[in-house]
Amino acid sequence: MQYQQLRPFPGDFLWGASTSAYQVEGAWNEDGKGPSVIDTHVKRPEGVADFTVASDHYHRYAEDVALFAELGLRAYRFSIAWTRIVPDGDGEVNRAGIAFYHQLIDELRSKDIEPIVTLYHFDLPAALDERGGWSNRATVDAFVRYARILFEEFGDKVRYWLTINEQNMMILHGRAIGTTGRSGEASKRVIYQQNHNMFLAQARAMALCHETLPEAKIGPAPNIVSVYPATCAPEDVIAADNWDAIRNLLYLDLAVHGSYHPLAWAYLVERGWEPEIADGDLETLTNAKPDFIAFNYYSTQTVGASRGDASDLQLRGGDQQIVRGEIGLYRAAKNEHLPTNAFGWEIDPVGFRTTMRRLWDRYRLPLIITENGLGAYDELVDGRVRDDYRIDYLRRHIEQIQLAISDGVDVFGYCPWTAIDVVSTHQGISKRYGFIHVNRDENDPRDLARTKKDSFHWYRGIIAGNGADLH
Ligand code: BGP
C-alpha cells in the first residue's frame, strides 16, 4: 500500500540501541565473574579478537552511558552476564556482579534511558555446560533461579525484560556463532531436546516475571527473517514454508501459544529428533504468555525446492543470516534483487516491513526490534568515521517501520545493533556496527578511546525529531 500520509511514530516510541554482555563488557574474569561457554569454548580463526577485553564497557560504562545520553537514546537494550551474578550457574550469588548492574541501571535511569534487559545472550555458565548444559533439566531450574534473582534485585528499576536472545540461532547455527559449548557438540536429537528445555526455561521465567512483577513486561527475542520462495513455482513456495516453520514459527509459536508448530513438529518426527515431553511440560508452556515480541532483523532469506542432493547446500555452511539449505527440505538460493553487505548478508529494508506485517498478522502482540544494523569495516581517519553507508542502511529500515506503523502494526521500539562497537560473534572487531567507534583492533586493545561516528550525529537528529526528519 502507498500512503498519501504516513502515520507518525508514537510519542513514546523507544528509540534505542543494543549490545550484549560478552561482546561489550570485557573484564571476563574480574570481580568474581565465572567463565561462560564463550570464555571456554569459542574457537576463533587465527588473529580474530577474543572477548577478554571486548570494548571494556565494564570499566567505562559511565563514560558510555554519558555518550548514549548525548545520542538521545530513550532505551538501551543490553544483557546481564549470568556468570557475573551466579558464577557457576546455580551456586553462590556474586554481590560484586549484582553491584555492577545496579550501577549501570542507575546510571541509565539518571539519564532517562529505559533499560531493556536480556536475561541470557549466548553466554551459558561453563559450569552448567560441564554438567550437560541445556540437555540437563537442572539447567532449566538454574535459569529460573537466576531469573528470580534478577527480578528481585532489579525489578523496581527495569520494566522491560527479554528472556533468551536468538534461541533459534543457538539451535540452528550454534557452531558457527560459537554458543554451543561442550554440550552442544551433540546430535540433532540432543540439540532439539536442549531446545525444548530452553522453551521450558523461557516459559517459567515469563510466568515468574508476571507473578512477581505485575507491572513489568517480558517477551522472547528470536532472530526473524521473512522467507521468500525462489520463484512462484508451487514447490518453491512449499520449501519457503518449510524453512519458515523450522527457523521462525517453531520459536514464535512456542513462545506465544506454548505449542509446537505442526509442520515443525512433523519435521522433527520425520527426522527422529522430536524431544521427550515430560508430564506437565505442555501446561508450563501454554501458561506463559509474553507481553510483546522482540525480534532481531538483519535480512530476509530466499529458498527453493530441494533437489534432493548436495546442490541444496550452501558451501560456506551458513550463519545467522546466510541460509544453509537442507536436503529434502529446501535449497539455499540467492535473491537477485538484493545487494549484500561486506560479509555476504543480503540487505532488504522492504523485507523488514513484510516481517513486521507478518508477525503482527499472526500474533497480534506489540513488536520491538531489538537488533538491526550494518556490519562494516569502518575506518577512523583524522578522528572521524564517515559511515554514510550505515546511515543509509538505518534510514531505509526506519522508513519501513513507519510504513509498517501506517499499515496498522503496533511497533513500540527500535534498538539497532549496536550502541557502541562490540566484538562480533564470529568475525572479530573489524566487523563494526556501532554509533560510537572503539579504538582497538583484533590483536591490540590500544587505548579503547571512544569516537562519535557520523551515524551518531545522524541518529541523534532522528531521535530528536521522533522520526519526522527521515527524508
Ligand atoms: C545476532 C546476535 C548478536 C550480534 C549480531 C550480529 O545474531 O544476537 O549477538 O552479534 O547478530 O552478528 P555478528 O556479530 O555475527 O555480525
Coordinates of C-alpha atoms and ligand atoms in Angstrom, one line a residue:
M1 CA 0.0 0.0 0.0
Q2 CA 1.2 3.5 -0.8
Y3 CA 0.1 6.3 1.5
Q4 CA -0.6 10.0 0.9
Q5 CA 0.1 10.5 4.6
L6 CA 2.2 8.3 6.8
R7 CA 1.3 7.8 10.5
P8 CA 3.8 9.4 12.8
F9 CA 5.9 7.4 15.2
P10 CA 4.2 7.2 18.6
G11 CA 5.3 9.9 21.0
D12 CA 6.7 7.4 23.5
F13 CA 8.4 5.3 20.9
L14 CA 11.5 3.7 22.4
W15 CA 14.4 4.9 20.2
G16 CA 17.2 2.8 21.5
A17 CA 20.3 0.8 20.7
S18 CA 21.6 -2.7 21.7
T19 CA 24.6 -4.6 23.0
S20 CA 25.2 -7.9 24.7
A21 CA 27.3 -8.5 27.8
Y22 CA 30.1 -10.7 26.5
Q23 CA 30.5 -8.7 23.3
V24 CA 30.9 -5.3 25.0
E25 CA 32.0 -5.7 28.6
G26 CA 35.4 -7.4 28.7
A27 CA 36.6 -7.9 32.3
W28 CA 35.9 -11.5 31.6
N29 CA 37.3 -12.9 34.9
E30 CA 37.1 -9.8 37.2
D31 CA 35.2 -9.2 40.4
G32 CA 34.2 -12.8 40.8
K33 CA 32.8 -13.5 37.3
G34 CA 32.8 -17.1 36.4
P35 CA 33.6 -18.4 32.9
S36 CA 30.9 -18.9 30.3
V37 CA 30.9 -21.2 27.3
I38 CA 32.1 -18.1 25.4
D39 CA 35.2 -18.0 27.5
T40 CA 35.9 -21.7 27.4
H41 CA 34.8 -22.9 24.0
V42 CA 34.7 -20.3 21.3
K43 CA 37.1 -21.2 18.6
R44 CA 38.2 -18.2 16.6
P45 CA 40.1 -18.1 13.4
E46 CA 43.7 -17.0 13.8
G47 CA 44.1 -13.3 14.5
V48 CA 40.4 -12.6 15.4
A49 CA 39.8 -10.8 18.6
D50 CA 38.6 -12.7 21.7
F51 CA 36.2 -11.4 24.3
T52 CA 38.5 -10.9 27.2
V53 CA 38.7 -7.1 26.8
A54 CA 36.0 -6.6 24.2
S55 CA 35.0 -2.8 24.3
D56 CA 35.9 -2.6 28.0
H57 CA 32.4 -1.3 28.8
Y58 CA 32.7 -2.9 32.3
H59 CA 35.2 -0.2 33.3
R60 CA 33.9 2.6 31.1
Y61 CA 30.1 2.2 31.5
A62 CA 29.7 5.7 32.9
E63 CA 31.5 7.3 30.0
D64 CA 29.5 5.1 27.6
V65 CA 26.1 5.9 29.2
A66 CA 27.0 9.6 29.1
L67 CA 27.5 9.2 25.3
F68 CA 24.3 7.3 25.0
A69 CA 22.5 10.2 26.7
E70 CA 24.2 12.6 24.3
L71 CA 23.0 10.4 21.4
G72 CA 19.5 10.9 22.9
L73 CA 18.7 7.2 23.5
R74 CA 15.4 6.7 25.1
A75 CA 16.2 3.0 25.7
Y76 CA 19.3 0.8 26.0
R77 CA 19.0 -2.9 25.4
F78 CA 21.8 -4.9 27.0
S79 CA 22.2 -8.3 28.6
I80 CA 23.2 -9.4 32.0
A81 CA 26.0 -11.9 32.2
W82 CA 24.6 -14.9 34.1
T83 CA 28.2 -15.7 35.3
R84 CA 28.6 -12.3 37.0
I85 CA 25.5 -13.0 39.0
V86 CA 25.9 -16.7 39.7
P87 CA 29.5 -17.6 38.7
D88 CA 28.9 -21.3 38.4
G89 CA 25.3 -21.0 37.2
D90 CA 23.4 -22.3 40.2
G91 CA 25.5 -21.8 43.3
E92 CA 26.7 -18.8 45.3
V93 CA 25.5 -15.3 44.3
N94 CA 28.2 -12.8 43.5
R95 CA 27.4 -9.5 45.1
A96 CA 30.0 -7.6 43.0
G97 CA 28.3 -8.7 39.8
I98 CA 24.9 -7.5 41.1
A99 CA 26.5 -4.2 42.2
F100 CA 27.8 -3.6 38.6
Y101 CA 24.4 -3.9 37.1
H102 CA 22.8 -1.7 39.8
Q103 CA 25.4 1.0 38.9
L104 CA 24.8 0.6 35.2
I105 CA 21.0 0.7 35.5
D106 CA 21.1 3.6 38.0
E107 CA 23.3 5.5 35.5
L108 CA 20.8 4.8 32.7
R109 CA 17.8 5.8 34.8
S110 CA 19.5 9.0 35.9
K111 CA 19.7 10.0 32.3
D112 CA 16.1 8.9 31.5
I113 CA 17.2 5.9 29.4
E114 CA 14.9 2.9 29.7
P115 CA 16.8 -0.3 30.4
I116 CA 15.7 -3.3 28.4
V117 CA 17.4 -6.3 29.9
T118 CA 18.1 -9.6 28.2
L119 CA 18.4 -12.4 30.7
Y120 CA 20.6 -14.6 28.6
H121 CA 22.5 -13.7 25.4
F122 CA 24.6 -16.7 24.4
D123 CA 26.8 -16.9 27.5
L124 CA 25.7 -20.0 29.4
P125 CA 27.8 -20.6 32.5
A126 CA 30.6 -23.1 31.7
A127 CA 30.0 -25.0 34.9
L128 CA 26.4 -25.8 33.8
D129 CA 27.8 -26.8 30.4
E130 CA 30.1 -29.2 32.1
R131 CA 27.0 -30.9 33.6
G132 CA 25.3 -31.2 30.2
G133 CA 24.1 -27.7 29.7
W134 CA 20.6 -27.4 28.2
S135 CA 20.5 -31.2 27.9
N136 CA 20.2 -31.3 31.6
R137 CA 16.8 -30.3 33.0
A138 CA 18.6 -28.9 36.1
T139 CA 19.8 -26.1 33.8
V140 CA 16.1 -25.0 33.5
D141 CA 15.9 -24.8 37.3
A142 CA 19.2 -22.9 37.4
F143 CA 17.9 -20.4 34.8
V144 CA 14.6 -19.8 36.7
R145 CA 16.5 -19.3 39.9
Y146 CA 18.8 -16.8 38.1
A147 CA 15.8 -15.0 36.7
R148 CA 14.3 -14.8 40.2
I149 CA 17.4 -13.2 41.5
L150 CA 17.3 -10.6 38.7
F151 CA 13.6 -9.9 39.2
E152 CA 14.2 -9.4 42.9
E153 CA 17.2 -7.2 42.6
F154 CA 16.3 -5.1 39.6
G155 CA 12.5 -5.4 39.4
D156 CA 11.9 -2.0 40.8
K157 CA 14.2 -0.4 38.1
V158 CA 13.6 -2.5 35.0
R159 CA 10.2 -2.6 33.2
Y160 CA 11.2 -4.5 30.0
W161 CA 12.7 -7.9 30.1
L162 CA 13.8 -10.2 27.3
T163 CA 14.1 -13.9 28.0
I164 CA 16.6 -15.6 25.7
N165 CA 18.4 -13.9 22.8
E166 CA 18.1 -15.8 19.5
Q167 CA 17.4 -19.3 20.8
N168 CA 16.7 -20.2 17.2
M169 CA 20.3 -19.2 16.1
M170 CA 21.8 -21.1 19.0
I171 CA 20.0 -24.2 17.8
L172 CA 20.5 -23.8 14.1
H173 CA 23.9 -22.1 13.9
G174 CA 25.4 -22.6 17.4
R175 CA 28.6 -24.0 15.9
A176 CA 29.1 -21.1 13.5
I177 CA 28.5 -18.5 16.2
G178 CA 30.2 -20.3 18.9
T179 CA 27.5 -20.6 21.5
T180 CA 27.2 -24.4 22.0
G181 CA 30.0 -25.0 24.5
R182 CA 30.8 -28.7 25.0
S183 CA 27.3 -29.9 25.4
G184 CA 26.3 -28.5 22.1
E185 CA 28.7 -30.7 20.1
A186 CA 25.9 -33.3 20.1
S187 CA 23.5 -35.0 17.7
K188 CA 20.4 -33.1 16.4
R189 CA 18.2 -35.2 18.6
V190 CA 20.0 -33.9 21.6
I191 CA 20.1 -30.4 20.4
Y192 CA 16.3 -30.4 19.9
Q193 CA 15.9 -31.7 23.4
Q194 CA 18.0 -28.7 24.6
N195 CA 15.7 -26.6 22.5
H196 CA 12.7 -28.0 24.4
N197 CA 14.4 -27.4 27.7
M198 CA 15.1 -23.8 26.8
F199 CA 11.4 -23.3 25.9
L200 CA 10.5 -24.5 29.4
A201 CA 13.1 -22.2 30.9
Q202 CA 11.7 -19.3 28.9
A203 CA 8.1 -20.1 29.8
R204 CA 8.8 -20.4 33.5
A205 CA 10.8 -17.1 33.5
M206 CA 7.9 -15.3 31.8
A207 CA 5.4 -16.8 34.3
L208 CA 7.6 -15.8 37.2
C209 CA 8.0 -12.3 35.9
H210 CA 4.3 -11.9 35.7
E211 CA 3.8 -13.3 39.2
T212 CA 6.5 -11.3 40.9
L213 CA 6.5 -8.1 38.9
P214 CA 2.9 -7.4 37.7
E215 CA 3.9 -4.0 36.2
A216 CA 6.8 -5.4 34.1
K217 CA 6.7 -6.7 30.6
I218 CA 8.6 -9.7 29.2
G219 CA 9.0 -11.3 25.8
P220 CA 11.2 -13.6 23.7
A221 CA 13.9 -12.2 21.3
P222 CA 14.4 -14.5 18.4
N223 CA 16.1 -13.7 15.1
I224 CA 13.4 -13.5 12.5
V225 CA 13.5 -13.4 8.7
S226 CA 10.7 -13.4 6.2
V227 CA 11.4 -16.4 3.9
Y228 CA 10.8 -15.8 0.1
P229 CA 10.3 -18.6 -2.4
A230 CA 13.0 -18.5 -5.1
T231 CA 10.2 -18.4 -7.8
C232 CA 6.5 -18.6 -7.9
A233 CA 6.7 -22.4 -8.6
P234 CA 4.4 -24.0 -6.0
E235 CA 7.2 -26.3 -5.0
D236 CA 9.4 -23.3 -4.1
V237 CA 6.5 -21.9 -2.0
I238 CA 6.3 -25.2 -0.1
A239 CA 10.1 -25.1 0.5
A240 CA 9.8 -21.5 1.8
D241 CA 7.0 -22.6 4.2
N242 CA 9.2 -25.5 5.4
W243 CA 12.1 -23.2 6.3
D244 CA 9.8 -20.6 7.8
A245 CA 8.3 -23.2 10.1
I246 CA 11.7 -24.6 11.2
R247 CA 13.6 -21.3 11.5
N248 CA 10.9 -18.9 12.7
L249 CA 7.5 -20.3 13.6
L250 CA 8.7 -23.1 15.8
Y251 CA 10.2 -20.5 18.1
L252 CA 7.4 -17.9 17.9
D253 CA 4.5 -20.4 18.3
L254 CA 6.2 -21.9 21.4
A255 CA 6.8 -18.5 23.0
V256 CA 3.3 -17.1 22.2
H257 CA 1.0 -20.1 22.2
G258 CA 3.1 -22.7 24.1
S259 CA 2.6 -25.3 21.3
Y260 CA 4.8 -26.9 18.6
H261 CA 4.1 -25.6 15.1
P262 CA 2.6 -28.6 13.3
L263 CA 4.9 -28.5 10.3
A264 CA 8.0 -28.1 12.5
W265 CA 6.8 -31.0 14.7
A266 CA 6.3 -33.1 11.6
Y267 CA 9.8 -32.3 10.6
L268 CA 11.2 -33.3 14.0
V269 CA 9.3 -36.6 14.0
E270 CA 10.3 -37.4 10.4
R271 CA 14.0 -36.9 11.3
G272 CA 13.7 -38.8 14.6
W273 CA 14.6 -35.6 16.5
E274 CA 11.4 -34.9 18.4
P275 CA 12.1 -34.1 22.1
E276 CA 10.7 -36.0 25.0
I277 CA 8.0 -34.1 26.6
A278 CA 7.5 -34.7 30.3
D279 CA 4.3 -34.6 32.2
G280 CA 3.4 -31.0 32.9
D281 CA 5.6 -29.5 30.2
L282 CA 2.8 -28.6 27.8
E283 CA 1.0 -26.9 30.7
T284 CA 4.1 -25.0 31.6
L285 CA 4.5 -23.9 28.0
T286 CA 0.8 -22.8 27.5
N287 CA 0.6 -21.0 30.8
A288 CA 3.3 -18.5 29.9
K289 CA 2.2 -15.5 27.8
P290 CA 4.6 -12.9 26.5
D291 CA 3.6 -9.3 26.6
F292 CA 5.3 -8.4 23.3
I293 CA 7.5 -10.0 20.7
A294 CA 11.1 -8.6 20.5
F295 CA 12.9 -9.7 17.4
N296 CA 16.2 -9.2 15.7
Y297 CA 16.1 -8.4 11.9
Y298 CA 19.0 -8.2 9.5
S299 CA 17.7 -9.6 6.3
T300 CA 15.3 -11.9 4.5
Q301 CA 16.2 -15.4 3.2
T302 CA 15.3 -17.0 -0.1
V303 CA 14.9 -20.7 -0.7
G304 CA 13.8 -23.1 -3.4
A305 CA 12.6 -26.7 -3.6
S306 CA 15.1 -29.3 -2.6
R307 CA 16.8 -31.2 -5.4
G308 CA 17.5 -34.0 -3.0
D309 CA 21.3 -33.8 -3.3
A310 CA 24.2 -31.7 -2.1
S311 CA 23.4 -28.9 -4.5
D312 CA 20.8 -27.9 -1.9
L313 CA 23.5 -26.8 0.5
Q314 CA 25.3 -23.5 0.8
L315 CA 29.0 -24.3 0.6
R316 CA 30.0 -21.8 3.3
G317 CA 27.9 -23.6 5.8
G318 CA 25.7 -20.6 6.8
D319 CA 25.3 -18.4 9.8
Q320 CA 22.6 -16.3 11.3
Q321 CA 21.8 -14.6 8.0
I322 CA 23.3 -16.9 5.4
V323 CA 20.9 -19.6 4.6
R324 CA 22.3 -23.1 4.7
G325 CA 19.9 -25.5 2.9
E326 CA 18.8 -28.9 4.0
I327 CA 18.4 -31.9 1.7
G328 CA 14.8 -33.0 1.3
L329 CA 13.5 -29.7 2.8
Y330 CA 14.7 -26.6 1.0
R331 CA 17.6 -25.4 -1.2
A332 CA 19.6 -22.3 -0.3
A333 CA 19.1 -19.7 -3.1
K334 CA 20.3 -16.2 -3.8
N335 CA 17.9 -13.3 -4.1
E336 CA 19.0 -11.5 -7.3
H337 CA 17.0 -8.4 -6.2
L338 CA 19.1 -7.7 -3.1
P339 CA 22.6 -6.3 -2.6
T340 CA 24.8 -7.8 0.1
N341 CA 27.0 -6.3 2.8
A342 CA 30.7 -6.9 3.0
F343 CA 30.0 -10.2 4.9
G344 CA 27.6 -11.7 2.4
W345 CA 24.4 -10.7 4.3
E346 CA 21.6 -9.6 2.0
I347 CA 20.2 -6.1 2.7
D348 CA 16.4 -5.9 2.5
P349 CA 14.6 -3.0 4.1
V350 CA 11.3 -3.8 2.4
G351 CA 11.5 -7.3 3.8
F352 CA 11.7 -5.7 7.2
R353 CA 8.2 -4.2 6.6
T354 CA 7.0 -7.6 5.4
T355 CA 8.4 -9.2 8.6
M356 CA 6.6 -6.8 10.9
R357 CA 3.3 -7.2 9.0
R358 CA 3.5 -11.0 9.2
L359 CA 4.4 -11.0 12.9
W360 CA 1.5 -8.7 13.7
D361 CA -0.8 -10.6 11.4
R362 CA -0.1 -13.9 13.1
Y363 CA 0.4 -13.0 16.8
R364 CA -1.2 -9.5 17.4
L365 CA 1.4 -8.7 20.0
P366 CA 3.2 -5.4 20.2
L367 CA 6.6 -5.5 18.5
I368 CA 10.0 -4.1 19.4
I369 CA 13.1 -4.5 17.2
T370 CA 16.0 -5.4 19.4
E371 CA 18.6 -5.7 16.7
N372 CA 19.1 -4.4 13.2
G373 CA 22.2 -2.9 11.7
L374 CA 25.0 -3.0 9.2
G375 CA 28.3 -4.7 9.9
A376 CA 31.1 -2.9 8.1
Y377 CA 34.9 -2.3 8.0
D378 CA 34.7 1.3 9.4
E379 CA 37.8 3.4 9.2
L380 CA 38.8 6.1 11.6
V381 CA 40.5 8.8 9.6
D382 CA 41.6 12.1 11.2
G383 CA 39.4 11.5 14.1
R384 CA 36.2 10.8 12.1
V385 CA 34.3 7.8 10.9
R386 CA 32.4 8.7 7.7
D387 CA 29.8 5.8 7.9
D388 CA 27.3 7.2 5.4
Y389 CA 26.6 3.6 4.3
R390 CA 25.3 2.8 7.8
I391 CA 23.2 6.0 7.8
D392 CA 21.7 4.9 4.5
Y393 CA 21.0 1.3 5.8
L394 CA 19.4 2.6 9.0
R395 CA 17.4 5.3 7.3
R396 CA 16.0 2.8 4.8
H397 CA 15.0 0.4 7.6
I398 CA 13.5 3.1 9.8
E399 CA 11.4 4.3 6.9
Q400 CA 9.9 0.8 6.7
I401 CA 9.0 0.9 10.4
Q402 CA 6.9 4.0 9.7
L403 CA 5.3 2.2 6.8
A404 CA 4.5 -0.8 9.0
I405 CA 3.1 1.5 11.6
S406 CA 1.0 3.1 8.9
D407 CA -0.1 -0.4 7.9
G408 CA -1.6 -0.8 11.4
V409 CA 1.3 -2.7 13.0
D410 CA 1.9 -2.0 16.7
V411 CA 5.7 -1.3 16.9
F412 CA 6.8 0.4 20.1
G413 CA 10.6 0.5 19.8
Y414 CA 13.7 0.1 17.7
C415 CA 17.1 -0.8 19.2
P416 CA 19.7 -1.1 16.4
W417 CA 22.8 -3.2 16.8
T418 CA 24.9 -1.6 18.3
A419 CA 25.1 1.4 20.6
I420 CA 28.9 1.2 20.6
D421 CA 31.3 -1.1 18.6
V422 CA 31.5 -4.6 20.1
V423 CA 33.3 -7.8 19.1
S424 CA 31.2 -9.7 16.6
T425 CA 30.0 -13.2 17.4
H426 CA 32.5 -14.8 15.0
Q427 CA 34.1 -12.1 12.8
G428 CA 36.0 -10.1 15.3
I429 CA 36.1 -6.3 16.0
S430 CA 36.7 -5.4 12.3
K431 CA 33.1 -6.1 11.7
R432 CA 31.7 -3.0 13.3
Y433 CA 28.1 -1.9 13.9
G434 CA 28.2 0.9 16.5
F435 CA 27.3 4.6 16.6
I436 CA 30.4 5.0 18.7
H437 CA 33.8 3.8 17.4
V438 CA 36.1 2.0 19.8
N439 CA 39.8 2.4 19.1
R440 CA 41.2 -1.2 19.1
D441 CA 41.9 -3.8 16.5
E442 CA 41.9 -7.6 16.5
N443 CA 45.1 -8.1 18.3
D444 CA 45.8 -4.9 20.1
P445 CA 43.3 -3.3 22.5
R446 CA 45.1 0.1 22.1
D447 CA 43.6 2.9 24.1
L448 CA 39.9 1.9 23.5
A449 CA 39.1 5.6 23.0
R450 CA 35.5 6.4 22.1
T451 CA 34.7 8.5 18.9
K452 CA 31.3 9.5 17.7
K453 CA 30.8 8.3 14.2
D454 CA 28.8 10.3 11.6
S455 CA 25.9 8.0 12.2
F456 CA 25.9 9.1 15.8
H457 CA 25.0 12.7 14.8
W458 CA 22.5 11.5 12.3
Y459 CA 20.7 9.1 14.7
R460 CA 20.6 11.8 17.3
G461 CA 18.7 14.0 14.9
I462 CA 16.3 11.2 14.0
I463 CA 15.5 10.6 17.7
A464 CA 15.2 14.3 18.5
G465 CA 12.6 14.7 15.7
N466 CA 10.9 11.5 16.7
G467 CA 11.5 10.1 13.2
A468 CA 10.0 13.1 11.4
D469 CA 13.3 14.0 9.7
L470 CA 13.9 10.8 7.9
H471 CA 13.7 12.2 4.4
Ligands
BGP1 C1 22.9 -11.5 16.3 C2 23.4 -11.7 17.7 C3 24.3 -10.6 18.2 C4 25.1 -9.9 17.1 C5 24.5 -9.8 15.8 C6 25.4 -9.5 14.6 O1 22.7 -12.8 15.8 O2 22.3 -11.7 18.6 O3 25.0 -11.0 19.3 O4 26.5 -10.2 17.2 O5 23.8 -10.9 15.4 O6 26.1 -10.7 14.3 P1 27.6 -10.8 14.1 O7 28.3 -10.4 15.3 O8 27.8 -12.3 13.8 O9 28.0 -10.0 12.9

